[in-house]
Coordinates of C-alpha atoms and ligand atoms in Angstrom, one line a residue:
M1 CA -4.7 16.0 157.5
F2 CA -5.3 14.5 154.1
G3 CA -7.9 16.0 151.8
Q4 CA -9.9 13.5 149.9
T5 CA -9.3 13.4 146.2
R6 CA -12.2 13.1 143.7
D7 CA -10.9 9.7 142.7
H8 CA -13.0 7.4 144.9
G9 CA -11.5 9.1 147.9
T10 CA -8.1 7.6 147.2
I11 CA -5.1 9.6 148.2
I12 CA -2.6 9.7 145.4
T13 CA 0.7 11.5 145.8
I14 CA 2.4 13.0 142.8
E15 CA 5.1 10.4 143.1
R16 CA 2.6 7.6 142.9
H17 CA 0.8 9.2 140.1
I18 CA 3.9 9.7 138.0
L19 CA 4.9 6.1 138.6
Q20 CA 1.5 4.9 137.6
E21 CA 1.7 6.9 134.4
Q22 CA 5.1 5.4 133.8
S23 CA 3.7 1.8 134.1
F24 CA 1.5 2.5 131.1
H25 CA 4.8 2.8 129.1
P26 CA 6.7 -0.4 129.6
E27 CA 9.6 1.0 127.4
A28 CA 10.1 4.0 129.8
S29 CA 13.4 4.1 131.6
G30 CA 12.1 6.3 134.5
T31 CA 14.1 9.3 133.4
L32 CA 11.1 11.5 132.8
T33 CA 9.5 10.2 136.0
N34 CA 12.5 11.4 138.0
L35 CA 12.7 14.7 136.1
L36 CA 9.1 15.4 136.9
Y37 CA 9.6 14.5 140.5
D38 CA 12.5 17.0 140.8
L39 CA 10.4 19.7 139.3
A40 CA 7.8 19.0 142.0
L41 CA 10.6 19.3 144.5
A42 CA 11.7 22.6 143.0
G43 CA 8.1 23.8 143.2
K44 CA 8.0 23.0 147.0
Y45 CA 11.2 24.9 147.5
I46 CA 10.0 27.9 145.6
A47 CA 6.7 27.9 147.3
S48 CA 8.3 27.8 150.7
H49 CA 10.0 31.1 149.8
T50 CA 7.2 32.8 147.9
S51 CA 4.9 32.2 150.9
R52 CA 7.3 34.3 153.0
G53 CA 7.6 37.0 150.4
G54 CA 5.5 39.4 152.5
L55 CA 8.1 39.3 155.3
T56 CA 10.7 41.0 153.1
P57 CA 10.3 44.4 155.0
I58 CA 11.0 42.5 158.2
L59 CA 13.6 40.0 157.1
G60 CA 15.5 42.2 154.7
S61 CA 14.9 43.3 151.1
T62 CA 16.8 42.1 148.0
D63 CA 20.5 42.3 148.3
D64 CA 20.3 43.1 152.0
V65 CA 22.3 40.9 154.3
N66 CA 19.8 39.1 156.6
V67 CA 20.3 38.2 160.3
Q68 CA 22.1 35.0 159.4
G69 CA 24.6 37.0 157.4
E70 CA 23.1 35.7 154.1
R71 CA 22.3 37.9 151.1
V72 CA 18.6 38.0 150.5
M73 CA 18.0 36.9 146.9
K74 CA 15.3 38.2 144.6
L75 CA 12.6 35.6 144.3
D76 CA 12.8 35.2 140.6
K77 CA 16.6 34.6 140.8
L78 CA 16.0 32.1 143.6
A79 CA 13.5 30.2 141.6
D80 CA 15.8 30.2 138.6
Q81 CA 18.7 28.8 140.6
A82 CA 16.5 26.2 142.3
I83 CA 15.2 24.7 139.1
Y84 CA 18.7 24.8 137.5
R85 CA 20.6 23.3 140.4
L86 CA 18.1 20.5 141.0
N87 CA 18.5 19.4 137.4
D88 CA 22.0 20.2 136.3
H89 CA 23.8 17.1 137.7
T90 CA 21.2 14.3 137.2
G91 CA 22.3 13.1 133.7
R92 CA 18.7 13.4 132.4
L93 CA 19.2 16.7 130.5
A94 CA 21.3 17.8 127.6
A95 CA 20.7 21.5 128.3
M96 CA 18.3 23.9 129.9
A97 CA 16.9 27.3 128.9
S98 CA 15.4 29.8 131.3
E99 CA 13.4 32.9 130.7
E100 CA 15.9 34.7 132.9
H101 CA 18.9 34.0 130.7
A102 CA 19.7 35.2 127.2
E103 CA 21.4 32.0 126.1
I104 CA 20.8 28.3 126.7
L105 CA 22.2 26.9 130.0
P106 CA 24.7 24.1 129.5
I107 CA 25.1 21.2 131.8
P108 CA 28.2 21.9 133.9
D109 CA 31.5 20.2 133.0
G110 CA 31.9 16.9 134.8
Y111 CA 28.3 15.8 134.7
P112 CA 26.7 13.5 132.1
T113 CA 24.2 14.8 129.6
G114 CA 20.9 13.1 128.9
K115 CA 18.1 12.8 126.3
Y116 CA 15.8 15.7 127.3
V117 CA 16.0 19.5 127.4
L118 CA 14.1 21.6 130.0
L119 CA 12.8 25.1 129.3
F120 CA 11.4 27.1 132.1
D121 CA 10.0 30.4 133.2
P122 CA 11.1 30.3 136.9
L123 CA 8.8 33.0 138.3
D124 CA 6.1 34.3 136.0
G125 CA 4.0 37.3 136.9
S126 CA 6.7 38.6 139.2
S127 CA 5.4 42.2 139.0
N128 CA 2.6 40.8 141.3
I129 CA 4.9 39.8 144.1
D130 CA 4.7 43.2 145.9
Y131 CA 0.9 43.0 145.9
N132 CA 0.7 39.5 147.4
T133 CA -1.0 38.1 144.3
S134 CA -0.6 34.7 142.6
I135 CA 2.6 33.9 140.6
G136 CA 3.8 30.8 138.9
S137 CA 6.5 28.8 137.2
V138 CA 6.1 27.2 133.8
F139 CA 8.1 24.3 132.4
S140 CA 8.5 22.4 129.2
I141 CA 10.4 19.2 128.3
Y142 CA 11.4 18.2 124.8
R143 CA 13.4 15.2 123.6
R144 CA 16.8 16.4 122.3
V145 CA 17.2 16.4 118.5
S146 CA 21.0 16.4 118.5
E147 CA 22.7 13.0 118.8
S148 CA 24.8 13.3 122.0
G149 CA 27.2 15.6 123.9
P150 CA 26.1 19.0 125.1
G151 CA 22.6 20.1 124.1
T152 CA 22.3 22.8 121.4
L153 CA 20.0 25.7 120.7
E154 CA 18.3 23.6 118.1
D155 CA 17.3 21.1 120.9
C156 CA 15.5 24.0 122.6
L157 CA 13.9 25.6 119.6
Q158 CA 11.2 23.0 118.9
P159 CA 7.5 23.6 118.1
G160 CA 5.0 22.9 120.9
R161 CA 3.8 19.9 119.0
K162 CA 7.0 18.1 120.0
L163 CA 6.5 18.7 123.7
V164 CA 6.9 15.6 125.8
V165 CA 5.8 17.2 129.1
A166 CA 4.4 20.7 129.9
G167 CA 3.3 21.9 133.3
Y168 CA 3.1 24.8 135.7
L169 CA 3.3 25.5 139.4
L170 CA 0.9 28.1 140.8
Y171 CA 1.8 29.8 144.1
S172 CA -1.5 31.1 145.4
V173 CA -4.1 30.4 148.1
S174 CA -2.5 27.0 147.8
T175 CA 0.4 25.7 145.8
M176 CA -0.6 23.6 142.8
L177 CA 1.3 21.6 140.2
V178 CA -0.5 20.9 136.9
Y179 CA 1.1 18.8 134.2
T180 CA 0.5 16.8 131.1
T181 CA 2.6 14.1 129.4
G182 CA 0.2 14.1 126.4
S183 CA -2.4 11.9 128.0
G184 CA -4.7 14.2 129.9
V185 CA -4.0 17.0 132.4
H186 CA -3.7 16.4 136.1
G187 CA -3.6 18.8 139.0
F188 CA -2.0 18.4 142.4
T189 CA -2.3 20.5 145.5
L190 CA 0.5 20.8 148.0
D191 CA -0.6 19.8 151.5
P192 CA 1.9 21.9 153.5
S193 CA 1.4 19.9 156.6
I194 CA 3.1 16.9 155.0
G195 CA 5.0 18.6 152.2
E196 CA 3.4 16.4 149.5
F197 CA 1.5 17.2 146.3
L198 CA -1.8 15.2 146.3
L199 CA -3.9 14.6 143.3
S200 CA -6.8 17.0 143.6
H201 CA -7.8 17.6 140.0
P202 CA -7.5 14.3 138.0
N203 CA -8.2 14.6 134.2
I204 CA -8.9 18.2 133.9
R205 CA -11.2 19.2 131.0
I206 CA -12.1 22.8 130.2
P207 CA -15.8 23.2 130.8
E208 CA -17.8 23.5 127.5
T209 CA -19.7 26.6 128.6
P210 CA -17.2 29.5 129.0
K211 CA -17.5 31.7 132.0
Y212 CA -14.8 34.4 131.9
Y213 CA -12.7 36.3 129.4
S214 CA -9.4 37.6 130.6
V215 CA -7.3 40.4 129.0
N216 CA -5.6 43.6 130.0
H217 CA -8.3 46.1 128.9
G218 CA -6.0 49.0 129.6
Y219 CA -4.4 48.4 126.2
N220 CA -7.6 48.4 124.2
K221 CA -6.5 51.6 122.5
Y222 CA -3.5 49.8 121.0
W223 CA -5.2 46.7 119.7
S224 CA -6.0 45.9 116.1
E225 CA -9.6 46.3 114.8
G226 CA -10.0 42.5 114.8
V227 CA -9.1 42.2 118.5
R228 CA -11.4 45.1 119.4
H229 CA -14.3 43.5 117.5
F230 CA -13.6 40.1 119.1
T231 CA -13.7 41.8 122.6
R232 CA -17.0 43.3 121.8
Y233 CA -18.2 39.9 120.8
L234 CA -17.2 38.5 124.2
Q235 CA -19.1 41.4 125.8
G236 CA -22.2 40.4 124.0
L237 CA -22.1 43.6 121.8
E238 CA -21.6 41.8 118.5
D239 CA -23.4 38.8 117.0
E240 CA -25.6 38.7 120.2
P241 CA -24.0 36.1 122.4
N242 CA -24.4 36.3 126.2
P243 CA -21.7 38.5 127.6
L244 CA -18.9 36.8 129.5
S245 CA -17.7 38.1 132.9
L246 CA -14.2 39.6 133.0
R247 CA -11.3 38.5 135.2
Y248 CA -7.7 39.6 134.9
I249 CA -4.9 39.2 137.4
G250 CA -2.0 40.1 135.2
S251 CA -0.2 36.9 136.2
L252 CA -0.3 34.5 133.4
V253 CA -0.3 31.2 135.3
G254 CA -3.1 32.4 137.6
D255 CA -5.2 33.7 134.6
F256 CA -4.5 30.6 132.7
H257 CA -5.4 28.3 135.6
R258 CA -8.7 30.0 136.1
T259 CA -9.5 29.8 132.4
L260 CA -8.7 26.1 132.4
L261 CA -11.0 25.4 135.3
S262 CA -13.8 27.8 134.5
G263 CA -13.9 27.8 130.7
G264 CA -13.4 31.0 128.7
I265 CA -10.5 32.6 127.0
F266 CA -7.3 34.4 128.1
Y267 CA -5.6 36.6 125.5
Y268 CA -2.6 38.9 125.2
P269 CA -2.8 40.3 121.7
A270 CA -0.1 42.0 119.7
D271 CA 0.5 45.5 121.0
H272 CA 0.5 48.2 118.3
H273 CA 1.9 51.0 120.3
D274 CA 5.0 49.5 121.9
P275 CA 7.7 48.9 119.4
S276 CA 9.4 46.5 121.9
K277 CA 6.5 44.1 121.7
P278 CA 4.9 44.4 118.3
H279 CA 4.3 40.6 118.5
G280 CA 2.7 40.6 121.9
K281 CA 4.4 40.3 125.3
L282 CA 4.4 36.6 126.1
R283 CA 7.2 34.3 125.1
L284 CA 6.5 31.5 122.7
A285 CA 8.8 28.9 124.1
Y286 CA 8.5 29.6 127.8
E287 CA 4.9 30.5 128.2
A288 CA 2.6 30.2 125.1
A289 CA 3.7 26.7 123.8
P290 CA 3.6 24.8 127.1
L291 CA 0.3 26.4 128.2
G292 CA -1.1 25.8 124.7
F293 CA -0.2 22.1 125.0
I294 CA -1.9 21.8 128.4
M295 CA -5.0 23.6 127.1
E296 CA -5.2 21.3 124.0
Q297 CA -4.8 18.2 126.3
A298 CA -7.7 19.6 128.4
G299 CA -10.0 19.9 125.3
G300 CA -9.3 23.6 124.4
S301 CA -6.9 25.2 122.0
A302 CA -4.4 28.0 121.6
S303 CA -3.6 30.3 118.7
D304 CA -1.5 33.4 117.9
G305 CA -4.6 34.8 116.2
Q306 CA -3.8 33.1 112.9
Q307 CA -2.4 29.6 113.5
N308 CA -2.2 27.0 116.3
I309 CA 0.5 28.0 118.8
L310 CA 1.8 24.4 118.8
D311 CA 2.6 24.6 115.0
I312 CA 4.9 27.6 115.3
Q313 CA 8.6 26.8 114.9
P314 CA 10.4 29.2 117.2
Q315 CA 13.3 31.0 115.6
R316 CA 14.7 32.6 118.8
L317 CA 14.7 31.5 122.4
H318 CA 12.9 34.6 123.6
Q319 CA 10.6 35.1 120.7
R320 CA 7.3 36.8 121.6
T321 CA 3.9 35.9 120.3
P322 CA 0.3 37.1 120.7
L323 CA -1.7 34.4 122.5
F324 CA -5.4 33.4 122.6
V325 CA -6.0 30.3 124.7
G326 CA -9.1 28.7 126.1
N327 CA -12.3 27.1 124.7
H328 CA -11.8 26.0 121.1
E329 CA -14.9 27.9 119.8
L330 CA -13.7 31.2 121.3
V331 CA -10.2 30.8 120.0
E332 CA -11.7 30.1 116.6
K333 CA -13.9 33.2 116.9
A334 CA -10.8 35.3 117.7
E335 CA -9.1 34.0 114.5
E336 CA -12.3 34.7 112.6
Y337 CA -12.5 38.3 113.7
I338 CA -8.8 38.9 113.1
K339 CA -9.1 37.5 109.6
R340 CA -12.1 39.6 108.9
Y341 CA -10.8 43.0 110.1
D342 CA -7.0 43.0 110.2
Ligands
LIG1 P1 5.0 40.0 134.6 O1 5.3 41.1 133.6 O2 4.5 40.5 135.9 O3 6.1 39.0 134.8 O4 4.9 37.5 130.9 C1 5.0 38.2 132.1 C2 3.6 38.7 132.6 O5 3.8 39.1 133.9 C3 2.6 37.6 132.7 O6 2.6 36.7 133.8 C4 1.3 38.4 132.6 O7 0.2 37.7 132.0 C5 1.7 39.6 131.8 O8 3.1 39.7 131.8 C6 1.0 40.8 132.3 O9 1.3 41.9 131.5 P2 0.5 43.3 131.6 O10 0.9 43.9 132.9 O11 1.0 44.1 130.4 O12 -0.9 43.0 131.5

């Protein structure tokens, strides 16, 4: 039943791991511990639904009424509600913000507010659902900057450097939860037979030798000169490095997870043909900053092509950004080419 972990064969559940981490901080109140545990719970709930996504043609499509007389909910809406509802009443959060909503999400009246804010992308890569390909959720936790009462937009608009926790859930061949509290990156795999996340990837470090690059080549025509030259570099056509192999799912969490474990770079550059995304497609607060923080904690880095993603002060909740994330040397190379040609 239990898979052995790499840590001396010891089986460590996520709960035990989070508690162990907490014990290194005698001043900790346990709030963050419980918050993380609830996110793991949300992940299990979402995974239990995403794994049945292929049954939609049999069980009913979105907005159909199923055999139990319930309305079938779109998976991204279901994920959004699961994360919000598991966290709205606990007194740990001052506010939340979701990629699915234009404004910040207040804590409902009647519940206490807490010292953290939670930002999340409930179901990233959702255009992949119909093709049975991996999808994910991304979460970020910041300490509030306002004193007390309901959380504010300012609490949610903080640079990635201020992150207290960042993590993601990957719904794929297996379900994984990967997170960092700023002291290393740890990965857990859900054992569906017992419904527990078990530590499978302690202390993840990005391999020094990069293996893959990952980008949507279909948009090559719309990239800047710098990005095109950088891509030729990765292909071994400039400055004579060995070419890297290409992988692209089109699902950020999946592409990021592979990059983290294999070494390499994922990038989604600015797009110079689509006026709706002149600054790239990915969202700074919901996607780029938390993944940048995780990558930095694993020994890599993240940039928008000019500066470290973690140093960018978001101006808007849904602000987009170009993203280059992976091995530090490759991210630096991207910046170099962009500086030289753009
Ligand atoms: P999706 O549109 O399917 O939700 O940010 C959303 C995202 O997916 C990322 O998960 C993914 O990396 C990217 O968009 C894919 O965009 P392209 O189809 O333009 O490559």
